[in-house]
Structures are given as C-alpha cells and as structure tokens.
C-alpha cells in the first residue's frame, strides 16, 4: 500500500511559480513510478507529467513542456512538480499518483494509488 499526500497548491498570478510536493508512505516508493495529473472544473482528468522509479526518465504533456519540471527524492519518499510561467489555464486540482513499475506512464488507468489533490489557481 502507498498513501500519497499532496501539498504546495495555492493562488498565484499568471507568470508566477509554485512547487507541488507529494509525500508517500510505504516502503515501495523507490520502486514506484510516479505521475502528476490535473482536473479542471467541468473537464476530465488529464496527464501532466511522470517520472520513472529511478528518476532517470520523465515525460510531460505538451501543454506544460518547458514550464514544469518533475523530480523525486527517494530518500525522502517525495516527488515534486516545479511549475513556472503559470497560466490561467493551469488552474485545476493537481493529483499525485503512483504505480509499482519501472517505467513512465501517461495513462491514468496505469496508476494504482492516488492522492486527494491540491488546488492550484492562477489568476490573470
């Protein structure tokens, strides 16, 4: 079992930055691939970014490529999402997710564990 707790969300002006954190409990974190997804009001949950268990491989949605950076610290059982140059369209609830696997995945159905989400609001 893996329990995930997101933090770091909030209200920021367009062009600003936020760093989301996702703390994981359980001994399997270091062997789990991690992902960030988001869901805006009235929209489906969408992929944002994913990182392999080792941190060597990352993938980003086109909409955030070059602005967001995913990273992880296996010693702290934490994955991060650094979000720069934020836009109003980045406003959403951001979810951290995990699955026990070596690679990366942009598919929500791959993930076994999900956090409760953290709200990110970007004002124009």
PDB file of N, CA and C in Angstrom, residues 18-98:
ATOM      1  N   UNK A  18       4.912  27.879  -8.611  1.00  0.00           N
ATOM      2  CA  UNK A  18       4.566  27.087  -7.437  1.00  0.00           C
ATOM      3  C   UNK A  18       5.331  25.776  -7.504  1.00  0.00           C
ATOM      4  N   UNK A  19       5.602  25.205  -6.346  1.00  0.00           N
ATOM      5  CA  UNK A  19       6.172  23.869  -6.305  1.00  0.00           C
ATOM      6  C   UNK A  19       5.253  22.962  -5.506  1.00  0.00           C
ATOM      7  N   UNK A  20       4.761  21.945  -6.167  1.00  0.00           N
ATOM      8  CA  UNK A  20       3.930  20.949  -5.508  1.00  0.00           C
ATOM      9  C   UNK A  20       4.809  19.822  -4.975  1.00  0.00           C
ATOM     10  N   UNK A  21       4.416  19.290  -3.840  1.00  0.00           N
ATOM     11  CA  UNK A  21       5.098  18.142  -3.263  1.00  0.00           C
ATOM     12  C   UNK A  21       4.094  17.025  -3.050  1.00  0.00           C
ATOM     13  N   UNK A  22       4.577  15.819  -3.134  1.00  0.00           N
ATOM     14  CA  UNK A  22       3.738  14.649  -2.880  1.00  0.00           C
ATOM     15  C   UNK A  22       4.547  13.707  -1.994  1.00  0.00           C
ATOM     16  N   UNK A  23       4.124  13.592  -0.758  1.00  0.00           N
ATOM     17  CA  UNK A  23       4.799  12.720   0.191  1.00  0.00           C
ATOM     18  C   UNK A  23       4.129  11.355   0.190  1.00  0.00           C
ATOM     19  N   UNK A  24       4.934  10.329   0.100  1.00  0.00           N
ATOM     20  CA  UNK A  24       4.421   8.964   0.036  1.00  0.00           C
ATOM     21  C   UNK A  24       4.811   8.181   1.277  1.00  0.00           C
ATOM     22  N   UNK A  25       3.883   7.405   1.753  1.00  0.00           N
ATOM     23  CA  UNK A  25       4.171   6.485   2.848  1.00  0.00           C
ATOM     24  C   UNK A  25       4.320   5.093   2.269  1.00  0.00           C
ATOM     25  N   UNK A  26       4.997   4.217   2.973  1.00  0.00           N
ATOM     26  CA  UNK A  26       5.168   2.865   2.488  1.00  0.00           C
ATOM     27  C   UNK A  26       6.559   2.640   1.933  1.00  0.00           C
ATOM     28  N   UNK A  27       6.989   1.398   1.970  1.00  0.00           N
ATOM     29  CA  UNK A  27       8.360   1.062   1.596  1.00  0.00           C
ATOM     30  C   UNK A  27       8.563   0.867   0.104  1.00  0.00           C
ATOM     31  N   UNK A  28       7.489   0.956  -0.669  1.00  0.00           N
ATOM     32  CA  UNK A  28       7.613   0.659  -2.093  1.00  0.00           C
ATOM     33  C   UNK A  28       7.793   1.903  -2.952  1.00  0.00           C
ATOM     34  N   UNK A  29       7.956   3.068  -2.305  1.00  0.00           N
ATOM     35  CA  UNK A  29       8.032   4.310  -3.081  1.00  0.00           C
ATOM     36  C   UNK A  29       9.178   4.273  -4.081  1.00  0.00           C
ATOM     37  N   UNK A  30      10.339   3.822  -3.639  1.00  0.00           N
ATOM     38  CA  UNK A  30      11.507   3.873  -4.511  1.00  0.00           C
ATOM     39  C   UNK A  30      11.403   2.937  -5.700  1.00  0.00           C
ATOM     40  N   UNK A  31      10.490   1.998  -5.669  1.00  0.00           N
ATOM     41  CA  UNK A  31      10.289   1.099  -6.805  1.00  0.00           C
ATOM     42  C   UNK A  31       9.001   1.424  -7.551  1.00  0.00           C
ATOM     43  N   UNK A  32       8.466   2.603  -7.303  1.00  0.00           N
ATOM     44  CA  UNK A  32       7.216   3.026  -7.934  1.00  0.00           C
ATOM     45  C   UNK A  32       7.450   4.193  -8.880  1.00  0.00           C
ATOM     46  N   UNK A  33       6.866   4.097 -10.064  1.00  0.00           N
ATOM     47  CA  UNK A  33       6.817   5.248 -10.947  1.00  0.00           C
ATOM     48  C   UNK A  33       5.746   6.202 -10.433  1.00  0.00           C
ATOM     49  N   UNK A  34       5.955   7.473 -10.658  1.00  0.00           N
ATOM     50  CA  UNK A  34       5.052   8.495 -10.132  1.00  0.00           C
ATOM     51  C   UNK A  34       4.544   9.389 -11.248  1.00  0.00           C
ATOM     52  N   UNK A  35       3.371   9.944 -11.032  1.00  0.00           N
ATOM     53  CA  UNK A  35       2.822  10.854 -12.027  1.00  0.00           C
ATOM     54  C   UNK A  35       2.044  11.976 -11.384  1.00  0.00           C
ATOM     55  N   UNK A  36       1.896  13.050 -12.133  1.00  0.00           N
ATOM     56  CA  UNK A  36       1.025  14.150 -11.762  1.00  0.00           C
ATOM     57  C   UNK A  36      -0.064  14.279 -12.836  1.00  0.00           C
ATOM     58  N   UNK A  37      -1.276  14.418 -12.364  1.00  0.00           N
ATOM     59  CA  UNK A  37      -2.427  14.657 -13.228  1.00  0.00           C
ATOM     60  C   UNK A  37      -3.171  15.876 -12.701  1.00  0.00           C
ATOM     61  N   UNK A  38      -4.046  16.429 -13.505  1.00  0.00           N
ATOM     62  CA  UNK A  38      -4.838  17.564 -13.044  1.00  0.00           C
ATOM     63  C   UNK A  38      -6.248  17.483 -13.617  1.00  0.00           C
ATOM     64  N   UNK A  39      -7.161  18.122 -12.906  1.00  0.00           N
ATOM     65  CA  UNK A  39      -8.546  18.155 -13.354  1.00  0.00           C
ATOM     66  C   UNK A  39      -9.123  19.532 -13.098  1.00  0.00           C
ATOM     67  N   UNK A  40      -9.518  20.182 -14.174  1.00  0.00           N
ATOM     68  CA  UNK A  40     -10.153  21.493 -14.092  1.00  0.00           C
ATOM     69  C   UNK A  40     -11.669  21.309 -14.000  1.00  0.00           C
ATOM     70  N   UNK A  41     -12.373  22.288 -13.466  1.00  0.00           N
ATOM     71  CA  UNK A  41     -13.826  22.173 -13.348  1.00  0.00           C
ATOM     72  C   UNK A  41     -14.486  21.882 -14.693  1.00  0.00           C
ATOM     73  N   UNK A  42     -15.333  20.859 -14.711  1.00  0.00           N
ATOM     74  CA  UNK A  42     -16.062  20.514 -15.922  1.00  0.00           C
ATOM     75  C   UNK A  42     -15.253  19.786 -16.965  1.00  0.00           C
ATOM     76  N   UNK A  43     -14.013  19.438 -16.632  1.00  0.00           N
ATOM     77  CA  UNK A  43     -13.152  18.737 -17.590  1.00  0.00           C
ATOM     78  C   UNK A  43     -12.700  17.395 -17.026  1.00  0.00           C
ATOM     79  N   UNK A  44     -12.234  16.550 -17.916  1.00  0.00           N
ATOM     80  CA  UNK A  44     -11.720  15.256 -17.492  1.00  0.00           C
ATOM     81  C   UNK A  44     -10.316  15.408 -16.906  1.00  0.00           C
ATOM     82  N   UNK A  45      -9.944  14.448 -16.097  1.00  0.00           N
ATOM     83  CA  UNK A  45      -8.598  14.440 -15.545  1.00  0.00           C
ATOM     84  C   UNK A  45      -7.604  14.244 -16.685  1.00  0.00           C
ATOM     85  N   UNK A  46      -6.521  15.024 -16.660  1.00  0.00           N
ATOM     86  CA  UNK A  46      -5.548  14.927 -17.730  1.00  0.00           C
ATOM     87  C   UNK A  46      -4.137  14.745 -17.179  1.00  0.00           C
ATOM     88  N   UNK A  47      -3.325  14.116 -17.988  1.00  0.00           N
ATOM     89  CA  UNK A  47      -1.934  13.853 -17.653  1.00  0.00           C
ATOM     90  C   UNK A  47      -1.137  15.145 -17.663  1.00  0.00           C
ATOM     91  N   UNK A  48      -0.221  15.275 -16.689  1.00  0.00           N
ATOM     92  CA  UNK A  48       0.684  16.421 -16.639  1.00  0.00           C
ATOM     93  C   UNK A  48       2.130  15.969 -16.821  1.00  0.00           C
ATOM     94  N   UNK A  49       2.569  15.021 -15.973  1.00  0.00           N
ATOM     95  CA  UNK A  49       3.957  14.603 -16.032  1.00  0.00           C
ATOM     96  C   UNK A  49       4.131  13.284 -15.299  1.00  0.00           C
ATOM     97  N   UNK A  50       5.202  12.561 -15.643  1.00  0.00           N
ATOM     98  CA  UNK A  50       5.505  11.300 -14.994  1.00  0.00           C
ATOM     99  C   UNK A  50       7.007  11.131 -14.879  1.00  0.00           C
ATOM    100  N   UNK A  51       7.424  10.356 -13.882  1.00  0.00           N
ATOM    101  CA  UNK A  51       8.844  10.117 -13.649  1.00  0.00           C
ATOM    102  C   UNK A  51       9.036   8.653 -13.278  1.00  0.00           C
ATOM    103  N   UNK A  52      10.097   8.058 -13.799  1.00  0.00           N
ATOM    104  CA  UNK A  52      10.375   6.658 -13.523  1.00  0.00           C
ATOM    105  C   UNK A  52      10.844   6.467 -12.079  1.00  0.00           C
ATOM    106  N   UNK A  53      10.918   5.217 -11.661  1.00  0.00           N
ATOM    107  CA  UNK A  53      11.281   4.932 -10.271  1.00  0.00           C
ATOM    108  C   UNK A  53      12.652   5.474  -9.919  1.00  0.00           C
ATOM    109  N   UNK A  54      13.557   5.473 -10.874  1.00  0.00           N
ATOM    110  CA  UNK A  54      14.915   5.941 -10.619  1.00  0.00           C
ATOM    111  C   UNK A  54      15.056   7.444 -10.788  1.00  0.00           C
ATOM    112  N   UNK A  55      14.090   8.059 -11.432  1.00  0.00           N
ATOM    113  CA  UNK A  55      14.186   9.477 -11.741  1.00  0.00           C
ATOM    114  C   UNK A  55      14.897   9.758 -13.051  1.00  0.00           C
ATOM    115  N   UNK A  56      15.322   8.707 -13.742  1.00  0.00           N
ATOM    116  CA  UNK A  56      16.104   8.892 -14.968  1.00  0.00           C
ATOM    117  C   UNK A  56      15.255   9.281 -16.169  1.00  0.00           C
ATOM    118  N   UNK A  57      13.986   8.918 -16.117  1.00  0.00           N
ATOM    119  CA  UNK A  57      13.120   9.169 -17.275  1.00  0.00           C
ATOM    120  C   UNK A  57      11.918  10.000 -16.849  1.00  0.00           C
ATOM    121  N   UNK A  58      11.616  11.006 -17.650  1.00  0.00           N
ATOM    122  CA  UNK A  58      10.473  11.868 -17.393  1.00  0.00           C
ATOM    123  C   UNK A  58       9.726  12.133 -18.695  1.00  0.00           C
ATOM    124  N   UNK A  59       8.453  12.398 -18.565  1.00  0.00           N
ATOM    125  CA  UNK A  59       7.606  12.741 -19.710  1.00  0.00           C
ATOM    126  C   UNK A  59       6.665  13.861 -19.284  1.00  0.00           C
ATOM    127  N   UNK A  60       6.366  14.744 -20.233  1.00  0.00           N
ATOM    128  CA  UNK A  60       5.490  15.874 -19.947  1.00  0.00           C
ATOM    129  C   UNK A  60       4.393  15.989 -20.993  1.00  0.00           C
ATOM    130  N   UNK A  61       3.259  16.505 -20.574  1.00  0.00           N
ATOM    131  CA  UNK A  61       2.233  16.876 -21.537  1.00  0.00           C
ATOM    132  C   UNK A  61       2.743  18.063 -22.353  1.00  0.00           C
ATOM    133  N   UNK A  62       2.310  18.145 -23.589  1.00  0.00           N
ATOM    134  CA  UNK A  62       2.748  19.241 -24.454  1.00  0.00           C
ATOM    135  C   UNK A  62       2.425  20.604 -23.842  1.00  0.00           C
ATOM    136  N   UNK A  63       1.315  20.670 -23.139  1.00  0.00           N
ATOM    137  CA  UNK A  63       0.854  21.942 -22.598  1.00  0.00           C
ATOM    138  C   UNK A  63       1.742  22.482 -21.479  1.00  0.00           C
ATOM    139  N   UNK A  64       2.567  21.630 -20.882  1.00  0.00           N
ATOM    140  CA  UNK A  64       3.416  22.080 -19.773  1.00  0.00           C
ATOM    141  C   UNK A  64       4.902  21.919 -20.072  1.00  0.00           C
ATOM    142  N   UNK A  65       5.243  21.309 -21.185  1.00  0.00           N
ATOM    143  CA  UNK A  65       6.638  21.086 -21.557  1.00  0.00           C
ATOM    144  C   UNK A  65       7.393  22.410 -21.570  1.00  0.00           C
ATOM    145  N   UNK A  66       8.546  22.410 -20.892  1.00  0.00           N
ATOM    146  CA  UNK A  66       9.356  23.620 -20.837  1.00  0.00           C
ATOM    147  C   UNK A  66       8.999  24.563 -19.702  1.00  0.00           C
ATOM    148  N   UNK A  67       7.861  24.335 -19.065  1.00  0.00           N
ATOM    149  CA  UNK A  67       7.441  25.198 -17.943  1.00  0.00           C
ATOM    150  C   UNK A  67       7.438  24.439 -16.618  1.00  0.00           C
ATOM    151  N   UNK A  68       7.105  23.161 -16.676  1.00  0.00           N
ATOM    152  CA  UNK A  68       7.029  22.328 -15.472  1.00  0.00           C
ATOM    153  C   UNK A  68       8.204  21.362 -15.436  1.00  0.00           C
ATOM    154  N   UNK A  69       8.644  21.033 -14.213  1.00  0.00           N
ATOM    155  CA  UNK A  69       9.707  20.049 -14.030  1.00  0.00           C
ATOM    156  C   UNK A  69       9.325  19.095 -12.912  1.00  0.00           C
ATOM    157  N   UNK A  70       9.360  17.811 -13.231  1.00  0.00           N
ATOM    158  CA  UNK A  70       9.084  16.792 -12.221  1.00  0.00           C
ATOM    159  C   UNK A  70      10.412  16.248 -11.707  1.00  0.00           C
ATOM    160  N   UNK A  71      10.449  15.944 -10.421  1.00  0.00           N
ATOM    161  CA  UNK A  71      11.648  15.355  -9.822  1.00  0.00           C
ATOM    162  C   UNK A  71      11.221  14.523  -8.621  1.00  0.00           C
ATOM    163  N   UNK A  72      12.155  13.752  -8.103  1.00  0.00           N
ATOM    164  CA  UNK A  72      11.835  12.934  -6.940  1.00  0.00           C
ATOM    165  C   UNK A  72      13.063  12.782  -6.062  1.00  0.00           C
ATOM    166  N   UNK A  73      12.805  12.571  -4.784  1.00  0.00           N
ATOM    167  CA  UNK A  73      13.852  12.310  -3.809  1.00  0.00           C
ATOM    168  C   UNK A  73      13.442  11.025  -3.089  1.00  0.00           C
ATOM    169  N   UNK A  74      14.027   9.923  -3.494  1.00  0.00           N
ATOM    170  CA  UNK A  74      13.631   8.639  -2.926  1.00  0.00           C
ATOM    171  C   UNK A  74      14.011   8.515  -1.455  1.00  0.00           C
ATOM    172  N   UNK A  75      15.021   9.244  -1.027  1.00  0.00           N
ATOM    173  CA  UNK A  75      15.400   9.216   0.392  1.00  0.00           C
ATOM    174  C   UNK A  75      14.327   9.875   1.260  1.00  0.00           C
ATOM    175  N   UNK A  76      13.587  10.799   0.656  1.00  0.00           N
ATOM    176  CA  UNK A  76      12.517  11.490   1.382  1.00  0.00           C
ATOM    177  C   UNK A  76      11.128  10.995   1.004  1.00  0.00           C
ATOM    178  N   UNK A  77      11.077  10.004   0.133  1.00  0.00           N
ATOM    179  CA  UNK A  77       9.782   9.480  -0.323  1.00  0.00           C
ATOM    180  C   UNK A  77       8.883  10.597  -0.851  1.00  0.00           C
ATOM    181  N   UNK A  78       9.456  11.472  -1.638  1.00  0.00           N
ATOM    182  CA  UNK A  78       8.715  12.641  -2.105  1.00  0.00           C
ATOM    183  C   UNK A  78       8.961  12.878  -3.594  1.00  0.00           C
ATOM    184  N   UNK A  79       7.906  13.249  -4.275  1.00  0.00           N
ATOM    185  CA  UNK A  79       8.009  13.671  -5.670  1.00  0.00           C
ATOM    186  C   UNK A  79       7.537  15.122  -5.741  1.00  0.00           C
ATOM    187  N   UNK A  80       8.162  15.873  -6.641  1.00  0.00           N
ATOM    188  CA  UNK A  80       7.893  17.302  -6.758  1.00  0.00           C
ATOM    189  C   UNK A  80       7.425  17.656  -8.168  1.00  0.00           C
ATOM    190  N   UNK A  81       6.704  18.748  -8.247  1.00  0.00           N
ATOM    191  CA  UNK A  81       6.363  19.322  -9.543  1.00  0.00           C
ATOM    192  C   UNK A  81       6.612  20.828  -9.444  1.00  0.00           C
ATOM    193  N   UNK A  82       7.705  21.269 -10.056  1.00  0.00           N
ATOM    194  CA  UNK A  82       8.016  22.692 -10.114  1.00  0.00           C
ATOM    195  C   UNK A  82       7.281  23.290 -11.297  1.00  0.00           C
ATOM    196  N   UNK A  83       6.441  24.276 -11.026  1.00  0.00           N
ATOM    197  CA  UNK A  83       5.620  24.878 -12.071  1.00  0.00           C
ATOM    198  C   UNK A  83       5.991  26.338 -12.219  1.00  0.00           C
ATOM    199  N   UNK A  84       6.523  26.675 -13.381  1.00  0.00           N
ATOM    200  CA  UNK A  84       6.929  28.046 -13.681  1.00  0.00           C
ATOM    201  C   UNK A  84       6.076  28.620 -14.805  1.00  0.00           C
ATOM    202  N   UNK A  85       6.116  29.930 -14.944  1.00  0.00           N
ATOM    203  CA  UNK A  85       5.371  30.619 -16.008  1.00  0.00           C
ATOM    204  C   UNK A  85       3.921  30.149 -16.055  1.00  0.00           C
ATOM    205  N   UNK A  86       3.307  30.129 -14.913  1.00  0.00           N
ATOM    206  CA  UNK A  86       1.940  29.609 -14.820  1.00  0.00           C
ATOM    207  C   UNK A  86       0.954  30.463 -15.593  1.00  0.00           C
ATOM    208  N   UNK A  87      -0.037  29.785 -16.143  1.00  0.00           N
ATOM    209  CA  UNK A  87      -1.074  30.424 -16.945  1.00  0.00           C
ATOM    210  C   UNK A  87      -2.440  30.159 -16.302  1.00  0.00           C
ATOM    211  N   UNK A  88      -3.422  30.998 -16.566  1.00  0.00           N
ATOM    212  CA  UNK A  88      -4.764  30.737 -16.021  1.00  0.00           C
ATOM    213  C   UNK A  88      -5.295  29.351 -16.386  1.00  0.00           C
ATOM    214  N   UNK A  89      -4.935  28.866 -17.558  1.00  0.00           N
ATOM    215  CA  UNK A  89      -5.410  27.540 -17.973  1.00  0.00           C
ATOM    216  C   UNK A  89      -4.747  26.397 -17.210  1.00  0.00           C
ATOM    217  N   UNK A  90      -3.776  26.703 -16.363  1.00  0.00           N
ATOM    218  CA  UNK A  90      -3.194  25.690 -15.486  1.00  0.00           C
ATOM    219  C   UNK A  90      -4.029  25.490 -14.220  1.00  0.00           C
ATOM    220  N   UNK A  91      -5.035  26.320 -14.029  1.00  0.00           N
ATOM    221  CA  UNK A  91      -5.897  26.205 -12.863  1.00  0.00           C
ATOM    222  C   UNK A  91      -6.605  24.855 -12.855  1.00  0.00           C
ATOM    223  N   UNK A  92      -6.436  24.130 -11.753  1.00  0.00           N
ATOM    224  CA  UNK A  92      -7.001  22.782 -11.631  1.00  0.00           C
ATOM    225  C   UNK A  92      -6.665  22.224 -10.255  1.00  0.00           C
ATOM    226  N   UNK A  93      -7.278  21.101  -9.952  1.00  0.00           N
ATOM    227  CA  UNK A  93      -6.832  20.295  -8.819  1.00  0.00           C
ATOM    228  C   UNK A  93      -5.759  19.355  -9.350  1.00  0.00           C
ATOM    229  N   UNK A  94      -4.621  19.357  -8.689  1.00  0.00           N
ATOM    230  CA  UNK A  94      -3.496  18.532  -9.116  1.00  0.00           C
ATOM    231  C   UNK A  94      -3.396  17.302  -8.224  1.00  0.00           C
ATOM    232  N   UNK A  95      -3.293  16.149  -8.874  1.00  0.00           N
ATOM    233  CA  UNK A  95      -3.229  14.880  -8.183  1.00  0.00           C
ATOM    234  C   UNK A  95      -1.891  14.192  -8.421  1.00  0.00           C
ATOM    235  N   UNK A  96      -1.385  13.615  -7.361  1.00  0.00           N
ATOM    236  CA  UNK A  96      -0.207  12.774  -7.426  1.00  0.00           C
ATOM    237  C   UNK A  96      -0.681  11.320  -7.509  1.00  0.00           C
ATOM    238  N   UNK A  97       0.050  10.502  -8.261  1.00  0.00           N
ATOM    239  CA  UNK A  97      -0.328   9.104  -8.407  1.00  0.00           C
ATOM    240  C   UNK A  97       0.915   8.229  -8.470  1.00  0.00           C
ATOM    241  N   UNK A  98       0.733   6.952  -8.123  1.00  0.00           N
ATOM    242  CA  UNK A  98       1.858   6.015  -8.099  1.00  0.00           C
ATOM    243  C   UNK A  98       1.438   4.656  -8.624  1.00  0.00           C
TER     244      UNK A  98
END
